Amino acid sequence: FAENSSQNNKYFTIFKYSSSMKVNFDTEDLETEETIFNNITFVYGTDMYENSYVFWNENDYIYKIDGNISIDEMLNISKSVK
Protein backbone atom coordinates (compact mmCIF):
# COMPACT_ATOMS: atom_id res chain seq x y z
CA PHE A 1 0.00 0.00 0.00
CA ALA A 2 1.35 3.42 -0.90
CA GLU A 3 -0.34 6.78 -0.91
CA ASN A 4 1.08 9.95 -2.43
CA SER A 5 0.23 13.58 -1.91
CA SER A 6 1.91 16.56 -3.51
CA GLN A 7 1.35 20.28 -3.23
CA ASN A 8 3.69 23.17 -4.10
CA ASN A 9 6.46 20.72 -5.07
CA LYS A 10 6.27 19.13 -1.62
CA TYR A 11 5.40 15.45 -1.42
CA PHE A 12 5.14 12.48 0.88
CA THR A 13 4.45 8.78 0.42
CA ILE A 14 2.93 6.45 3.00
CA PHE A 15 3.81 2.75 2.93
CA LYS A 16 2.02 0.09 4.99
CA TYR A 17 3.52 -3.40 5.25
CA SER A 18 2.27 -6.48 7.03
CA SER A 19 4.55 -7.27 9.96
CA SER A 20 4.78 -10.84 8.64
CA MET A 21 6.74 -9.48 5.65
CA LYS A 22 10.50 -9.09 5.69
CA VAL A 23 11.11 -5.36 5.37
CA ASN A 24 14.51 -3.65 5.19
CA PHE A 25 15.10 0.09 5.31
CA ASP A 26 18.46 1.59 4.37
CA THR A 27 19.31 4.05 7.13
CA GLU A 28 23.06 4.16 6.43
CA ASP A 29 23.13 7.88 5.53
CA LEU A 30 20.28 8.77 7.88
CA GLU A 31 20.83 10.13 11.37
CA THR A 32 17.82 8.97 13.33
CA GLU A 33 16.01 10.11 16.43
CA GLU A 34 13.03 8.66 18.27
CA THR A 35 9.86 9.99 19.83
CA ILE A 36 7.05 8.15 21.61
CA PHE A 37 3.37 8.96 21.17
CA ASN A 38 0.53 6.79 22.58
CA ASN A 39 3.09 4.10 23.50
CA ILE A 40 4.30 3.86 19.88
CA THR A 41 7.95 4.56 19.07
CA PHE A 42 8.44 6.64 15.92
CA VAL A 43 11.95 6.61 14.40
CA TYR A 44 12.64 9.59 12.15
CA GLY A 45 15.39 11.45 10.35
CA THR A 46 16.47 13.48 7.34
CA ASP A 47 19.03 12.38 4.76
CA MET A 48 21.72 14.40 2.97
CA TYR A 49 19.24 15.21 0.16
CA GLU A 50 16.77 16.85 2.61
CA ASN A 51 14.31 13.94 2.36
CA SER A 52 12.59 13.06 5.63
CA TYR A 53 11.60 9.61 6.89
CA VAL A 54 9.42 8.23 9.69
CA PHE A 55 9.14 4.52 10.57
CA TRP A 56 6.96 2.79 13.18
CA ASN A 57 5.22 -0.48 14.07
CA GLU A 58 1.56 -0.57 15.04
CA ASN A 59 -1.13 -3.26 15.17
CA ASP A 60 0.69 -5.91 13.11
CA TYR A 61 1.83 -3.39 10.50
CA ILE A 62 5.06 -1.57 9.73
CA TYR A 63 4.64 1.97 8.41
CA LYS A 64 7.02 4.24 6.55
CA ILE A 65 6.48 7.81 5.41
CA ASP A 66 9.04 9.53 3.24
CA GLY A 67 9.12 12.80 1.33
CA ASN A 68 10.44 16.32 1.28
CA ILE A 69 8.12 17.82 3.90
CA SER A 70 9.36 18.74 7.35
CA ILE A 71 9.85 16.18 10.11
CA ASP A 72 7.18 17.97 12.18
CA GLU A 73 4.64 17.67 9.34
CA MET A 74 5.59 14.04 8.82
CA LEU A 75 5.25 13.18 12.51
CA ASN A 76 1.82 14.84 12.61
CA ILE A 77 0.73 12.77 9.61
CA SER A 78 2.15 9.56 11.10
CA LYS A 79 0.22 10.09 14.35
CA SER A 80 -3.05 10.18 12.41
CA VAL A 81 -2.45 7.16 10.12
CA LYS A 82 -4.67 4.16 10.87
PDB file of C-alpha atoms in Angstrom, residues 23-61:
ATOM      1  CA  VAL A  23      11.110  -5.357   5.368  1.00  0.00           C
ATOM      2  CA  ASN A  24      14.511  -3.655   5.190  1.00  0.00           C
ATOM      3  CA  PHE A  25      15.101   0.088   5.315  1.00  0.00           C
ATOM      4  CA  ASP A  26      18.456   1.587   4.373  1.00  0.00           C
ATOM      5  CA  THR A  27      19.315   4.053   7.129  1.00  0.00           C
ATOM      6  CA  GLU A  28      23.062   4.162   6.434  1.00  0.00           C
ATOM      7  CA  ASP A  29      23.126   7.875   5.535  1.00  0.00           C
ATOM      8  CA  LEU A  30      20.285   8.769   7.883  1.00  0.00           C
ATOM      9  CA  GLU A  31      20.834  10.131  11.370  1.00  0.00           C
ATOM     10  CA  THR A  32      17.817   8.966  13.327  1.00  0.00           C
ATOM     11  CA  GLU A  33      16.009  10.111  16.435  1.00  0.00           C
ATOM     12  CA  GLU A  34      13.026   8.656  18.272  1.00  0.00           C
ATOM     13  CA  THR A  35       9.865   9.991  19.831  1.00  0.00           C
ATOM     14  CA  ILE A  36       7.050   8.151  21.609  1.00  0.00           C
ATOM     15  CA  PHE A  37       3.366   8.960  21.169  1.00  0.00           C
ATOM     16  CA  ASN A  38       0.533   6.787  22.584  1.00  0.00           C
ATOM     17  CA  ASN A  39       3.094   4.095  23.500  1.00  0.00           C
ATOM     18  CA  ILE A  40       4.303   3.864  19.879  1.00  0.00           C
ATOM     19  CA  THR A  41       7.948   4.563  19.067  1.00  0.00           C
ATOM     20  CA  PHE A  42       8.445   6.643  15.918  1.00  0.00           C
ATOM     21  CA  VAL A  43      11.951   6.609  14.396  1.00  0.00           C
ATOM     22  CA  TYR A  44      12.639   9.595  12.149  1.00  0.00           C
ATOM     23  CA  GLY A  45      15.389  11.450  10.348  1.00  0.00           C
ATOM     24  CA  THR A  46      16.472  13.477   7.342  1.00  0.00           C
ATOM     25  CA  ASP A  47      19.030  12.376   4.759  1.00  0.00           C
ATOM     26  CA  MET A  48      21.717  14.400   2.975  1.00  0.00           C
ATOM     27  CA  TYR A  49      19.237  15.213   0.161  1.00  0.00           C
ATOM     28  CA  GLU A  50      16.767  16.847   2.607  1.00  0.00           C
ATOM     29  CA  ASN A  51      14.310  13.945   2.364  1.00  0.00           C
ATOM     30  CA  SER A  52      12.594  13.058   5.631  1.00  0.00           C
ATOM     31  CA  TYR A  53      11.595   9.611   6.886  1.00  0.00           C
ATOM     32  CA  VAL A  54       9.419   8.234   9.690  1.00  0.00           C
ATOM     33  CA  PHE A  55       9.136   4.523  10.572  1.00  0.00           C
ATOM     34  CA  TRP A  56       6.956   2.789  13.180  1.00  0.00           C
ATOM     35  CA  ASN A  57       5.218  -0.485  14.067  1.00  0.00           C
ATOM     36  CA  GLU A  58       1.565  -0.570  15.042  1.00  0.00           C
ATOM     37  CA  ASN A  59      -1.130  -3.264  15.165  1.00  0.00           C
ATOM     38  CA  ASP A  60       0.695  -5.914  13.108  1.00  0.00           C
ATOM     39  CA  TYR A  61       1.831  -3.386  10.503  1.00  0.00           C
TER      40      TYR A  61
END
